[in-house]
Structure formats: C-alpha cells, structure tokens
Amino acid sequence: MTGKAKIFIDGEHGTTGLQIRQRLADRKDVEVLSMPEEKRRDADHRAKLLGEADIAILCLPDDAAREAVAMLEAAGNTHTKVIDTSTAHRTADGWTFGFAELTRGQREAVAKASRISNPGCWSTGAIALLRPLIERQVLGPNYPVTINGVSGYSGGGKSMIAQMENKDADDHITANHFLYALTLAHKHVPEIMVRAGLTRRPIFTPNVGRFRQGMIVNVPLHLDLLNGAPDQAAIHSALAEHYSGQDIVEVMPIEAGAKMPRVDAEEMVGTSRMRLYVFGNSAATGQVNLVATLDNLGKGASGAAVQNMDLMLGNG
C-alpha cells in the first residue's frame, strides 16, 4: 500500500474506539477518518467514511457491526477491509479470527484477510491457555474445563465505567468485586469453544473488580485426567513451544512463578502483550493452574485491533 492508509474507527467515542484512536494518534503512516459524535446516527456520512477507508475498525454493538458490514456489501465495496471488535462475527464463516498467535500460520492468515473478528478479552486469555494443549492432544476436547477470572471494570464499557466511578449516579455500583454471567451463558463462550477446540461447554465464571484496566484468566487442571498424565514441566513446555519465536505472548518460567506470592491483575496494563503462567506443584497435588494476565483493553481489545491492522497493512 502506497501513501497513508485510511483508517475509519466506526464507534471511536466508545471505550475500545477511544483507545485505538489514542494508539494511532502519533502514527505518521495512517490517516484516521473521524466522524463527530453528533453525526454517529447519520447513515449517509457513515457509509461515506466506510467506503473511503482502507480498513474500517468496528467498535460497535453486534447489530450495528452487522449493519456496517451490510452497508459495504450493499455498495459492492470490495476495497475496504474490516476489523470487527464486537461479538458479531467471532465464529462466522468467512471471517479470520484476529489472534495472530493462535496457531501456526495464523499471523499470515490475518495479514491476507479482508474480514477480521477481533477476539474478546476473556476469550483471548482462555484460548491462549487451552489451544496449545488441545492441538498437542494433551487436553482432550471433551475435558470438563473450568475458566475463572477477574477483570477491570472498563471491560463493561462506558456504562459500567460511569456506574463504578460516579458515586452520585442512581445505578452506582457499590460492590468492590462482583460475579456476573450467573446463567453460565457469557457471550464469549462460543468463541472460546470454537477457537480453542473444545467440544464440551466450559463453565466460565467471570468477575469484575474495582480497578479500571487489567485482567487475570485462569484454568485449573487435574493432570491425571489429561492424556499421558503430564507433569507441570510438560504442560509448561507445550505452552512455551507453541508461543516460541514471537514477543506478544510470553510464557513465564516455572521458576519465576514459584517465587510469586500472588498475581497482579494490573501487571500488563498499558501493554498489548500477555503473560502465561503454569502454577502448581504437580508432584504434591497432581494439579496445575494455568494463568493469563493481560490488559483487557490492550491485547484484549484495542491493542489486538491495532496489531491486526498492522498485519493487514504489511507492518508485522
């Protein structure tokens, strides 16, 4: 691509869109096409910007994201590439999952794609921990997986940010920590199953804490229920091998984890990277706890979108 690439952030005034805009603010190689907030319901103006963009990054609710894609298709637009940060297309045919470290060849697939579905924050951590073990047939796809975690409140978007930060609001959230998705039907579960390779629905228990950004995702495992009854070192080796040769997903040494008295959910805030740990003492307990830490608005959202954009522009 010659000249500056034109990037339209459709929904730039939302939490994810604002962070993408900030990440692109000092870039000299891209031109951000901006739509004033007062014009966000102007369909003609929106269609115009979608049509002008080299890449449109959709930071919208699911229905609005589908509407934007329909606009491009109705106009016969084959030029504008799309990165969708919503849930709308994460398991859809014809869409490439925007987790470049997912498996061998995924980075190249993202670079060549015209339709990218950006992973969710929870699913990024869960898939990162599970996919390598399922690919290597260490973890059976029918294993009864349990996924737990805690995220900063910015993952709930503008409404939850306001509820957490505005003490005078009628719907102010007073709890410092709460569990949600109590019906076990969180919207990230389908993509976790499809992209990790699970055939049995996992039990997913997400939590929110009173901190703005950052998250922990953890998956506990009974080693005697895994193929070959591997030990902690074998699980760690499978993860380390899967993510070797890149600098986005870092598998921390077992020795480093053994010295940690606790894990900080905010340790990766402000980055677009993710750390993976294998905690436990398999000789003593026969169990391990797989843990991912990431910024829910970094590798879990805006940072991943910019990474995918760069790959599509040939910058990665």
PDB file of C-alpha atoms in Angstrom:
ATOM      1  CA  MET A   1       0.000   0.000   0.000  1.00  0.00           C
ATOM      2  CA  THR A   2       1.466   3.363  -1.032  1.00  0.00           C
ATOM      3  CA  GLY A   3       0.839   6.558   0.906  1.00  0.00           C
ATOM      4  CA  LYS A   4      -1.033   6.780   4.176  1.00  0.00           C
ATOM      5  CA  ALA A   5      -3.574   4.081   4.870  1.00  0.00           C
ATOM      6  CA  LYS A   6      -7.018   5.470   5.646  1.00  0.00           C
ATOM      7  CA  ILE A   7      -8.435   4.041   8.873  1.00  0.00           C
ATOM      8  CA  PHE A   8     -12.034   4.614   9.957  1.00  0.00           C
ATOM      9  CA  ILE A   9     -12.831   3.782  13.571  1.00  0.00           C
ATOM     10  CA  ASP A  10     -16.586   3.301  13.490  1.00  0.00           C
ATOM     11  CA  GLY A  11     -17.500   3.937  17.109  1.00  0.00           C
ATOM     12  CA  GLU A  12     -14.399   5.922  18.036  1.00  0.00           C
ATOM     13  CA  HIS A  13     -16.122   7.568  21.010  1.00  0.00           C
ATOM     14  CA  GLY A  14     -16.644   4.280  22.879  1.00  0.00           C
ATOM     15  CA  THR A  15     -14.118   2.733  25.266  1.00  0.00           C
ATOM     16  CA  THR A  16     -12.388   0.496  22.713  1.00  0.00           C
ATOM     17  CA  GLY A  17     -12.543   3.090  19.944  1.00  0.00           C
ATOM     18  CA  LEU A  18     -11.035   5.813  22.112  1.00  0.00           C
ATOM     19  CA  GLN A  19      -8.099   3.575  22.999  1.00  0.00           C
ATOM     20  CA  ILE A  20      -7.497   2.694  19.348  1.00  0.00           C
ATOM     21  CA  ARG A  21      -7.610   6.393  18.462  1.00  0.00           C
ATOM     22  CA  GLN A  22      -5.035   7.126  21.167  1.00  0.00           C
ATOM     23  CA  ARG A  23      -2.775   4.346  19.904  1.00  0.00           C
ATOM     24  CA  LEU A  24      -2.893   5.808  16.389  1.00  0.00           C
ATOM     25  CA  ALA A  25      -2.549   9.458  17.445  1.00  0.00           C
ATOM     26  CA  ASP A  26       1.184   9.742  16.734  1.00  0.00           C
ATOM     27  CA  ARG A  27       1.298   7.418  13.741  1.00  0.00           C
ATOM     28  CA  LYS A  28       2.603   9.061  10.567  1.00  0.00           C
ATOM     29  CA  ASP A  29       1.721   6.152   8.289  1.00  0.00           C
ATOM     30  CA  VAL A  30      -2.060   6.244   8.741  1.00  0.00           C
ATOM     31  CA  GLU A  31      -4.813   8.818   8.309  1.00  0.00           C
ATOM     32  CA  VAL A  32      -7.706   8.417  10.723  1.00  0.00           C
ATOM     33  CA  LEU A  33     -11.079   9.258   9.208  1.00  0.00           C
ATOM     34  CA  SER A  34     -13.141  10.730  12.013  1.00  0.00           C
ATOM     35  CA  MET A  35     -16.905  11.008  12.451  1.00  0.00           C
ATOM     36  CA  PRO A  36     -18.070  13.581  15.032  1.00  0.00           C
ATOM     37  CA  GLU A  37     -20.185  12.080  17.792  1.00  0.00           C
ATOM     38  CA  GLU A  38     -23.150  14.221  16.806  1.00  0.00           C
ATOM     39  CA  LYS A  39     -23.100  12.577  13.348  1.00  0.00           C
ATOM     40  CA  ARG A  40     -22.889   8.979  14.547  1.00  0.00           C
ATOM     41  CA  ARG A  41     -26.527   8.366  13.546  1.00  0.00           C
ATOM     42  CA  ASP A  42     -26.042   9.913  10.096  1.00  0.00           C
ATOM     43  CA  ALA A  43     -26.164   6.780   7.899  1.00  0.00           C
ATOM     44  CA  ASP A  44     -25.042   8.574   4.745  1.00  0.00           C
ATOM     45  CA  HIS A  45     -21.979  10.092   6.396  1.00  0.00           C
ATOM     46  CA  ARG A  46     -21.135   6.770   7.975  1.00  0.00           C
ATOM     47  CA  ALA A  47     -21.459   4.967   4.642  1.00  0.00           C
ATOM     48  CA  LYS A  48     -19.206   7.569   3.039  1.00  0.00           C
ATOM     49  CA  LEU A  49     -16.420   7.034   5.571  1.00  0.00           C
ATOM     50  CA  LEU A  50     -16.785   3.252   5.399  1.00  0.00           C
ATOM     51  CA  GLY A  51     -16.403   3.463   1.630  1.00  0.00           C
ATOM     52  CA  GLU A  52     -13.328   5.709   1.790  1.00  0.00           C
ATOM     53  CA  ALA A  53     -11.438   3.625   4.334  1.00  0.00           C
ATOM     54  CA  ASP A  54      -8.725   1.132   3.538  1.00  0.00           C
ATOM     55  CA  ILE A  55      -9.542  -0.513   6.873  1.00  0.00           C
ATOM     56  CA  ALA A  56     -12.682   0.047   8.954  1.00  0.00           C
ATOM     57  CA  ILE A  57     -12.372  -0.897  12.626  1.00  0.00           C
ATOM     58  CA  LEU A  58     -15.836  -1.515  14.045  1.00  0.00           C
ATOM     59  CA  CYS A  59     -16.156  -0.654  17.749  1.00  0.00           C
ATOM     60  CA  LEU A  60     -19.895  -1.144  17.887  1.00  0.00           C
ATOM     61  CA  PRO A  61     -22.640  -3.297  19.398  1.00  0.00           C
ATOM     62  CA  ASP A  62     -23.246  -6.521  17.472  1.00  0.00           C
ATOM     63  CA  ASP A  63     -26.255  -5.343  15.465  1.00  0.00           C
ATOM     64  CA  ALA A  64     -24.556  -2.094  14.463  1.00  0.00           C
ATOM     65  CA  ALA A  65     -21.450  -4.031  13.386  1.00  0.00           C
ATOM     66  CA  ARG A  66     -23.577  -6.289  11.174  1.00  0.00           C
ATOM     67  CA  GLU A  67     -25.239  -3.176   9.750  1.00  0.00           C
ATOM     68  CA  ALA A  68     -21.856  -1.655   8.845  1.00  0.00           C
ATOM     69  CA  VAL A  69     -20.799  -4.826   7.026  1.00  0.00           C
ATOM     70  CA  ALA A  70     -24.158  -4.886   5.225  1.00  0.00           C
ATOM     71  CA  MET A  71     -23.581  -1.289   4.093  1.00  0.00           C
ATOM     72  CA  LEU A  72     -20.291  -2.279   2.486  1.00  0.00           C
ATOM     73  CA  GLU A  73     -21.816  -5.317   0.817  1.00  0.00           C
ATOM     74  CA  ALA A  74     -24.825  -3.361  -0.453  1.00  0.00           C
ATOM     75  CA  ALA A  75     -22.468  -0.816  -2.012  1.00  0.00           C
ATOM     76  CA  GLY A  76     -20.477  -3.574  -3.708  1.00  0.00           C
ATOM     77  CA  ASN A  77     -17.382  -2.431  -1.835  1.00  0.00           C
ATOM     78  CA  THR A  78     -14.520  -4.899  -2.236  1.00  0.00           C
ATOM     79  CA  HIS A  79     -11.829  -2.418  -1.198  1.00  0.00           C
ATOM     80  CA  THR A  80     -12.485  -1.699   2.472  1.00  0.00           C
ATOM     81  CA  LYS A  81     -11.135  -4.323   4.857  1.00  0.00           C
ATOM     82  CA  VAL A  82     -12.886  -4.770   8.205  1.00  0.00           C
ATOM     83  CA  ILE A  83     -11.760  -5.470  11.756  1.00  0.00           C
ATOM     84  CA  ASP A  84     -14.809  -6.111  13.939  1.00  0.00           C
ATOM     85  CA  THR A  85     -14.245  -5.807  17.700  1.00  0.00           C
ATOM     86  CA  SER A  86     -17.807  -6.898  18.543  1.00  0.00           C
ATOM     87  CA  THR A  87     -19.037 -10.442  19.162  1.00  0.00           C
ATOM     88  CA  ALA A  88     -20.997 -10.495  15.890  1.00  0.00           C
ATOM     89  CA  HIS A  89     -18.562 -12.408  13.665  1.00  0.00           C
ATOM     90  CA  ARG A  90     -16.225 -14.308  16.031  1.00  0.00           C
ATOM     91  CA  THR A  91     -17.429 -17.721  14.900  1.00  0.00           C
ATOM     92  CA  ALA A  92     -18.789 -16.701  11.483  1.00  0.00           C
ATOM     93  CA  ASP A  93     -17.762 -18.324   8.219  1.00  0.00           C
ATOM     94  CA  GLY A  94     -15.581 -16.120   6.052  1.00  0.00           C
ATOM     95  CA  TRP A  95     -14.072 -14.250   8.997  1.00  0.00           C
ATOM     96  CA  THR A  96     -10.500 -14.741  10.212  1.00  0.00           C
ATOM     97  CA  PHE A  97     -10.013 -14.808  13.978  1.00  0.00           C
ATOM     98  CA  GLY A  98      -7.701 -11.943  14.887  1.00  0.00           C
ATOM     99  CA  PHE A  99      -5.458 -13.737  17.355  1.00  0.00           C
ATOM    100  CA  ALA A 100      -2.176 -13.861  15.450  1.00  0.00           C
ATOM    101  CA  GLU A 101      -0.554 -16.238  17.944  1.00  0.00           C
ATOM    102  CA  LEU A 102      -3.458 -18.713  17.847  1.00  0.00           C
ATOM    103  CA  THR A 103      -1.695 -21.373  15.784  1.00  0.00           C
ATOM    104  CA  ARG A 104       0.910 -21.819  13.085  1.00  0.00           C
ATOM    105  CA  GLY A 105       0.035 -19.750  10.032  1.00  0.00           C
ATOM    106  CA  GLN A 106      -2.492 -17.533  11.814  1.00  0.00           C
ATOM    107  CA  ARG A 107      -0.352 -14.392  11.529  1.00  0.00           C
ATOM    108  CA  GLU A 108      -0.143 -14.889   7.774  1.00  0.00           C
ATOM    109  CA  ALA A 109      -3.888 -15.569   7.590  1.00  0.00           C
ATOM    110  CA  VAL A 110      -4.611 -12.279   9.374  1.00  0.00           C
ATOM    111  CA  ALA A 111      -2.267 -10.400   7.058  1.00  0.00           C
ATOM    112  CA  LYS A 112      -4.098 -11.687   3.965  1.00  0.00           C
ATOM    113  CA  ALA A 113      -7.651 -11.385   5.301  1.00  0.00           C
ATOM    114  CA  SER A 114     -10.251  -8.791   4.393  1.00  0.00           C
ATOM    115  CA  ARG A 115     -12.584  -9.640   7.303  1.00  0.00           C
ATOM    116  CA  ILE A 116     -11.117  -9.960  10.808  1.00  0.00           C
ATOM    117  CA  SER A 117     -13.039 -10.694  14.000  1.00  0.00           C
ATOM    118  CA  ASN A 118     -11.143  -9.312  16.984  1.00  0.00           C
ATOM    119  CA  PRO A 119     -11.155 -11.718  19.966  1.00  0.00           C
ATOM    120  CA  GLY A 120     -12.862 -10.846  23.232  1.00  0.00           C
ATOM    121  CA  CYS A 121     -10.726 -10.080  26.272  1.00  0.00           C
ATOM    122  CA  TRP A 122     -11.791 -13.132  28.300  1.00  0.00           C
ATOM    123  CA  SER A 123     -11.528 -15.434  25.320  1.00  0.00           C
ATOM    124  CA  THR A 124      -8.029 -14.174  24.470  1.00  0.00           C
ATOM    125  CA  GLY A 125      -6.722 -15.407  27.816  1.00  0.00           C
ATOM    126  CA  ALA A 126      -8.703 -18.651  27.838  1.00  0.00           C
ATOM    127  CA  ILE A 127      -7.885 -19.624  24.257  1.00  0.00           C
ATOM    128  CA  ALA A 128      -4.207 -18.771  24.760  1.00  0.00           C
ATOM    129  CA  LEU A 129      -4.051 -21.282  27.618  1.00  0.00           C
ATOM    130  CA  LEU A 130      -6.184 -24.036  26.086  1.00  0.00           C
ATOM    131  CA  ARG A 131      -5.428 -24.112  22.348  1.00  0.00           C
ATOM    132  CA  PRO A 132      -1.792 -25.321  22.624  1.00  0.00           C
ATOM    133  CA  LEU A 133      -2.785 -28.231  24.866  1.00  0.00           C
ATOM    134  CA  ILE A 134      -5.677 -29.288  22.656  1.00  0.00           C
ATOM    135  CA  GLU A 135      -3.565 -29.032  19.482  1.00  0.00           C
ATOM    136  CA  ARG A 136      -0.941 -31.269  21.047  1.00  0.00           C
ATOM    137  CA  GLN A 137      -3.625 -33.702  22.280  1.00  0.00           C
ATOM    138  CA  VAL A 138      -2.557 -33.178  25.875  1.00  0.00           C
ATOM    139  CA  LEU A 139      -6.003 -31.899  26.801  1.00  0.00           C
ATOM    140  CA  GLY A 140      -8.945 -33.756  25.326  1.00  0.00           C
ATOM    141  CA  PRO A 141     -11.568 -31.520  23.659  1.00  0.00           C
ATOM    142  CA  ASN A 142     -14.220 -33.082  25.910  1.00  0.00           C
ATOM    143  CA  TYR A 143     -12.360 -32.275  29.137  1.00  0.00           C
ATOM    144  CA  PRO A 144     -14.663 -30.529  31.689  1.00  0.00           C
ATOM    145  CA  VAL A 145     -12.884 -27.162  31.579  1.00  0.00           C
ATOM    146  CA  THR A 146     -13.482 -24.502  34.222  1.00  0.00           C
ATOM    147  CA  ILE A 147     -12.468 -20.909  33.445  1.00  0.00           C
ATOM    148  CA  ASN A 148     -12.301 -18.263  36.145  1.00  0.00           C
ATOM    149  CA  GLY A 149     -11.068 -14.697  36.154  1.00  0.00           C
ATOM    150  CA  VAL A 150     -11.306 -11.091  37.237  1.00  0.00           C
ATOM    151  CA  SER A 151     -11.265  -8.000  35.020  1.00  0.00           C
ATOM    152  CA  GLY A 152     -11.114  -4.273  35.466  1.00  0.00           C
ATOM    153  CA  TYR A 153     -14.445  -2.508  35.105  1.00  0.00           C
ATOM    154  CA  SER A 154     -13.531  -0.811  31.804  1.00  0.00           C
ATOM    155  CA  GLY A 155     -14.414  -4.108  30.122  1.00  0.00           C
ATOM    156  CA  GLY A 156     -18.057  -3.216  30.700  1.00  0.00           C
ATOM    157  CA  GLY A 157     -17.780  -0.117  28.513  1.00  0.00           C
ATOM    158  CA  LYS A 158     -18.935   3.409  29.166  1.00  0.00           C
ATOM    159  CA  SER A 159     -21.991   2.405  31.168  1.00  0.00           C
ATOM    160  CA  MET A 160     -20.080   0.324  33.712  1.00  0.00           C
ATOM    161  CA  ILE A 161     -17.291   2.891  33.933  1.00  0.00           C
ATOM    162  CA  ALA A 162     -19.885   5.505  34.838  1.00  0.00           C
ATOM    163  CA  GLN A 163     -21.571   3.170  37.324  1.00  0.00           C
ATOM    164  CA  MET A 164     -18.256   2.446  39.038  1.00  0.00           C
ATOM    165  CA  GLU A 165     -16.833   5.980  39.045  1.00  0.00           C
ATOM    166  CA  ASN A 166     -19.879   8.225  39.601  1.00  0.00           C
ATOM    167  CA  LYS A 167     -20.966   7.845  43.216  1.00  0.00           C
ATOM    168  CA  ASP A 168     -23.938  10.151  42.672  1.00  0.00           C
ATOM    169  CA  ALA A 169     -25.463   8.058  39.882  1.00  0.00           C
ATOM    170  CA  ASP A 170     -28.717   6.247  40.632  1.00  0.00           C
ATOM    171  CA  ASP A 171     -27.227   2.978  39.371  1.00  0.00           C
ATOM    172  CA  HIS A 172     -23.843   3.413  41.061  1.00  0.00           C
ATOM    173  CA  ILE A 173     -22.183   0.069  41.764  1.00  0.00           C
ATOM    174  CA  THR A 174     -21.088  -0.052  45.393  1.00  0.00           C
ATOM    175  CA  ALA A 175     -19.531  -3.514  45.337  1.00  0.00           C
ATOM    176  CA  ASN A 176     -15.728  -3.608  45.109  1.00  0.00           C
ATOM    177  CA  HIS A 177     -15.878  -7.026  43.500  1.00  0.00           C
ATOM    178  CA  PHE A 178     -18.726  -8.928  41.904  1.00  0.00           C
ATOM    179  CA  LEU A 179     -19.509 -12.083  39.962  1.00  0.00           C
ATOM    180  CA  TYR A 180     -21.697 -11.925  36.860  1.00  0.00           C
ATOM    181  CA  ALA A 181     -22.939 -14.049  33.942  1.00  0.00           C
ATOM    182  CA  LEU A 182     -24.622 -16.202  36.567  1.00  0.00           C
ATOM    183  CA  THR A 183     -26.637 -18.190  33.993  1.00  0.00           C
ATOM    184  CA  LEU A 184     -23.322 -19.502  32.583  1.00  0.00           C
ATOM    185  CA  ALA A 185     -24.177 -18.097  29.154  1.00  0.00           C
ATOM    186  CA  HIS A 186     -21.474 -15.427  28.727  1.00  0.00           C
ATOM    187  CA  LYS A 187     -21.184 -14.215  25.138  1.00  0.00           C
ATOM    188  CA  HIS A 188     -17.518 -15.235  24.887  1.00  0.00           C
ATOM    189  CA  VAL A 189     -18.180 -18.949  25.475  1.00  0.00           C
ATOM    190  CA  PRO A 190     -18.956 -19.832  21.816  1.00  0.00           C
ATOM    191  CA  GLU A 191     -15.710 -18.343  20.522  1.00  0.00           C
ATOM    192  CA  ILE A 192     -13.730 -19.986  23.340  1.00  0.00           C
ATOM    193  CA  MET A 193     -15.143 -23.362  22.313  1.00  0.00           C
ATOM    194  CA  VAL A 194     -14.643 -22.913  18.567  1.00  0.00           C
ATOM    195  CA  ARG A 195     -11.220 -21.265  18.650  1.00  0.00           C
ATOM    196  CA  ALA A 196      -9.735 -23.367  21.457  1.00  0.00           C
ATOM    197  CA  GLY A 197     -11.159 -26.599  20.020  1.00  0.00           C
ATOM    198  CA  LEU A 198     -13.426 -27.640  22.880  1.00  0.00           C
ATOM    199  CA  THR A 199     -16.416 -29.894  22.276  1.00  0.00           C
ATOM    200  CA  ARG A 200     -17.755 -29.745  25.855  1.00  0.00           C
ATOM    201  CA  ARG A 201     -19.084 -26.382  27.020  1.00  0.00           C
ATOM    202  CA  PRO A 202     -16.776 -24.955  29.711  1.00  0.00           C
ATOM    203  CA  ILE A 203     -18.025 -23.492  32.976  1.00  0.00           C
ATOM    204  CA  PHE A 204     -16.968 -19.847  32.787  1.00  0.00           C
ATOM    205  CA  THR A 205     -17.113 -17.652  35.902  1.00  0.00           C
ATOM    206  CA  PRO A 206     -16.119 -14.017  35.218  1.00  0.00           C
ATOM    207  CA  ASN A 207     -15.674 -11.380  37.927  1.00  0.00           C
ATOM    208  CA  VAL A 208     -15.195  -7.610  37.948  1.00  0.00           C
ATOM    209  CA  GLY A 209     -13.051  -5.716  40.471  1.00  0.00           C
ATOM    210  CA  ARG A 210     -12.846  -2.041  41.330  1.00  0.00           C
ATOM    211  CA  PHE A 211      -9.833  -1.274  39.161  1.00  0.00           C
ATOM    212  CA  ARG A 212     -10.071   0.237  35.696  1.00  0.00           C
ATOM    213  CA  GLN A 213      -7.929  -1.996  33.456  1.00  0.00           C
ATOM    214  CA  GLY A 214      -6.175  -5.340  33.568  1.00  0.00           C
ATOM    215  CA  MET A 215      -7.325  -8.917  33.982  1.00  0.00           C
ATOM    216  CA  ILE A 216      -6.481 -12.427  35.103  1.00  0.00           C
ATOM    217  CA  VAL A 217      -7.868 -15.543  33.389  1.00  0.00           C
ATOM    218  CA  ASN A 218      -7.163 -18.917  34.967  1.00  0.00           C
ATOM    219  CA  VAL A 219      -7.864 -22.538  34.050  1.00  0.00           C
ATOM    220  CA  PRO A 220      -7.245 -25.218  36.742  1.00  0.00           C
ATOM    221  CA  LEU A 221      -6.448 -28.738  35.534  1.00  0.00           C
ATOM    222  CA  HIS A 222      -6.268 -32.224  37.074  1.00  0.00           C
ATOM    223  CA  LEU A 223      -3.204 -33.786  35.490  1.00  0.00           C
ATOM    224  CA  ASP A 224      -4.375 -37.392  35.857  1.00  0.00           C
ATOM    225  CA  LEU A 225      -7.348 -36.600  33.598  1.00  0.00           C
ATOM    226  CA  LEU A 226      -5.072 -35.366  30.795  1.00  0.00           C
ATOM    227  CA  ASN A 227      -3.665 -37.588  28.062  1.00  0.00           C
ATOM    228  CA  GLY A 228      -0.450 -39.191  29.277  1.00  0.00           C
ATOM    229  CA  ALA A 229      -0.825 -37.695  32.776  1.00  0.00           C
ATOM    230  CA  PRO A 230       1.796 -34.964  32.096  1.00  0.00           C
ATOM    231  CA  ASP A 231       3.545 -33.106  34.887  1.00  0.00           C
ATOM    232  CA  GLN A 232       3.831 -29.356  35.371  1.00  0.00           C
ATOM    233  CA  ALA A 233       7.017 -29.161  33.299  1.00  0.00           C
ATOM    234  CA  ALA A 234       5.375 -30.908  30.330  1.00  0.00           C
ATOM    235  CA  ILE A 235       2.418 -28.517  30.392  1.00  0.00           C
ATOM    236  CA  HIS A 236       4.811 -25.575  30.531  1.00  0.00           C
ATOM    237  CA  SER A 237       6.857 -26.973  27.633  1.00  0.00           C
ATOM    238  CA  ALA A 238       3.735 -27.311  25.475  1.00  0.00           C
ATOM    239  CA  LEU A 239       2.869 -23.637  26.019  1.00  0.00           C
ATOM    240  CA  ALA A 240       6.456 -22.452  25.558  1.00  0.00           C
ATOM    241  CA  GLU A 241       6.832 -24.376  22.309  1.00  0.00           C
ATOM    242  CA  HIS A 242       3.546 -23.036  20.954  1.00  0.00           C
ATOM    243  CA  TYR A 243       4.490 -19.396  21.560  1.00  0.00           C
ATOM    244  CA  SER A 244       8.186 -19.531  20.719  1.00  0.00           C
ATOM    245  CA  GLY A 245       9.560 -17.061  18.198  1.00  0.00           C
ATOM    246  CA  GLN A 246       7.272 -14.121  18.941  1.00  0.00           C
ATOM    247  CA  ASP A 247       7.188 -11.362  21.555  1.00  0.00           C
ATOM    248  CA  ILE A 248       3.474 -10.790  22.197  1.00  0.00           C
ATOM    249  CA  VAL A 249       2.571 -13.848  24.303  1.00  0.00           C
ATOM    250  CA  GLU A 250       5.219 -14.537  26.950  1.00  0.00           C
ATOM    251  CA  VAL A 251       5.298 -17.874  28.772  1.00  0.00           C
ATOM    252  CA  MET A 252       6.882 -17.162  32.146  1.00  0.00           C
ATOM    253  CA  PRO A 253       9.436 -19.638  33.534  1.00  0.00           C
ATOM    254  CA  ILE A 254       8.166 -22.076  36.147  1.00  0.00           C
ATOM    255  CA  GLU A 255      10.904 -20.854  38.476  1.00  0.00           C
ATOM    256  CA  ALA A 256       9.655 -17.271  38.255  1.00  0.00           C
ATOM    257  CA  GLY A 257       6.114 -18.373  39.067  1.00  0.00           C
ATOM    258  CA  ALA A 258       7.270 -20.437  42.020  1.00  0.00           C
ATOM    259  CA  LYS A 259       8.699 -17.303  43.648  1.00  0.00           C
ATOM    260  CA  MET A 260       5.494 -15.266  43.244  1.00  0.00           C
ATOM    261  CA  PRO A 261       3.275 -14.961  46.325  1.00  0.00           C
ATOM    262  CA  ARG A 262       0.447 -13.505  44.228  1.00  0.00           C
ATOM    263  CA  VAL A 263      -0.502 -12.448  40.685  1.00  0.00           C
ATOM    264  CA  ASP A 264      -1.407  -8.834  39.955  1.00  0.00           C
ATOM    265  CA  ALA A 265      -4.348  -8.369  37.561  1.00  0.00           C
ATOM    266  CA  GLU A 266      -2.904  -4.998  36.556  1.00  0.00           C
ATOM    267  CA  GLU A 267       0.612  -6.167  35.723  1.00  0.00           C
ATOM    268  CA  MET A 268       0.117  -5.857  31.931  1.00  0.00           C
ATOM    269  CA  VAL A 269      -1.866  -2.579  31.937  1.00  0.00           C
ATOM    270  CA  GLY A 270      -0.747  -0.217  29.180  1.00  0.00           C
ATOM    271  CA  THR A 271       0.725  -3.004  27.052  1.00  0.00           C
ATOM    272  CA  SER A 272      -0.535  -5.072  24.127  1.00  0.00           C
ATOM    273  CA  ARG A 273       1.148  -8.223  25.412  1.00  0.00           C
ATOM    274  CA  MET A 274       0.059 -11.177  27.517  1.00  0.00           C
ATOM    275  CA  ARG A 275       1.821 -13.341  30.100  1.00  0.00           C
ATOM    276  CA  LEU A 276       1.086 -17.013  30.719  1.00  0.00           C
ATOM    277  CA  TYR A 277       1.968 -18.914  33.884  1.00  0.00           C
ATOM    278  CA  VAL A 278       1.828 -22.581  34.901  1.00  0.00           C
ATOM    279  CA  PHE A 279       1.433 -22.614  38.678  1.00  0.00           C
ATOM    280  CA  GLY A 280       1.301 -25.613  40.986  1.00  0.00           C
ATOM    281  CA  ASN A 281       3.278 -28.483  42.422  1.00  0.00           C
ATOM    282  CA  SER A 282       2.315 -31.465  40.319  1.00  0.00           C
ATOM    283  CA  ALA A 283       4.354 -33.919  42.380  1.00  0.00           C
ATOM    284  CA  ALA A 284       2.468 -32.967  45.520  1.00  0.00           C
ATOM    285  CA  THR A 285      -1.048 -32.317  44.229  1.00  0.00           C
ATOM    286  CA  GLY A 286      -1.344 -33.686  40.694  1.00  0.00           C
ATOM    287  CA  GLN A 287      -2.823 -30.332  39.666  1.00  0.00           C
ATOM    288  CA  VAL A 288      -1.783 -27.149  37.862  1.00  0.00           C
ATOM    289  CA  ASN A 289      -3.370 -23.756  37.493  1.00  0.00           C
ATOM    290  CA  LEU A 290      -2.888 -22.072  34.124  1.00  0.00           C
ATOM    291  CA  VAL A 291      -2.992 -18.281  34.365  1.00  0.00           C
ATOM    292  CA  ALA A 292      -3.027 -15.493  31.776  1.00  0.00           C
ATOM    293  CA  THR A 293      -2.583 -11.811  32.577  1.00  0.00           C
ATOM    294  CA  LEU A 294      -3.343  -9.079  30.046  1.00  0.00           C
ATOM    295  CA  ASP A 295      -4.767  -5.612  29.685  1.00  0.00           C
ATOM    296  CA  ASN A 296      -8.445  -6.102  28.828  1.00  0.00           C
ATOM    297  CA  LEU A 297      -8.213  -3.013  26.593  1.00  0.00           C
ATOM    298  CA  GLY A 298      -4.753  -3.945  25.286  1.00  0.00           C
ATOM    299  CA  LYS A 299      -4.229  -7.466  23.925  1.00  0.00           C
ATOM    300  CA  GLY A 300      -7.841  -7.987  24.999  1.00  0.00           C
ATOM    301  CA  ALA A 301      -9.307  -5.332  22.675  1.00  0.00           C
ATOM    302  CA  SER A 302      -7.736  -2.161  21.247  1.00  0.00           C
ATOM    303  CA  GLY A 303      -4.148  -3.373  21.242  1.00  0.00           C
ATOM    304  CA  ALA A 304      -5.146  -6.538  19.375  1.00  0.00           C
ATOM    305  CA  ALA A 305      -7.099  -4.476  16.832  1.00  0.00           C
ATOM    306  CA  VAL A 306      -4.058  -2.299  16.114  1.00  0.00           C
ATOM    307  CA  GLN A 307      -1.844  -5.402  15.881  1.00  0.00           C
ATOM    308  CA  ASN A 308      -4.260  -6.890  13.346  1.00  0.00           C
ATOM    309  CA  MET A 309      -4.396  -3.605  11.441  1.00  0.00           C
ATOM    310  CA  ASP A 310      -0.618  -3.543  11.200  1.00  0.00           C
ATOM    311  CA  LEU A 311      -0.501  -7.106   9.912  1.00  0.00           C
ATOM    312  CA  MET A 312      -3.119  -6.257   7.280  1.00  0.00           C
ATOM    313  CA  LEU A 313      -1.024  -3.237   6.256  1.00  0.00           C
ATOM    314  CA  GLY A 314       2.096  -5.381   5.964  1.00  0.00           C
ATOM    315  CA  ASN A 315       3.753  -3.885   9.051  1.00  0.00           C
ATOM    316  CA  GLY A 316       4.176  -7.062  11.083  1.00  0.00           C
TER     317      GLY A 316
END
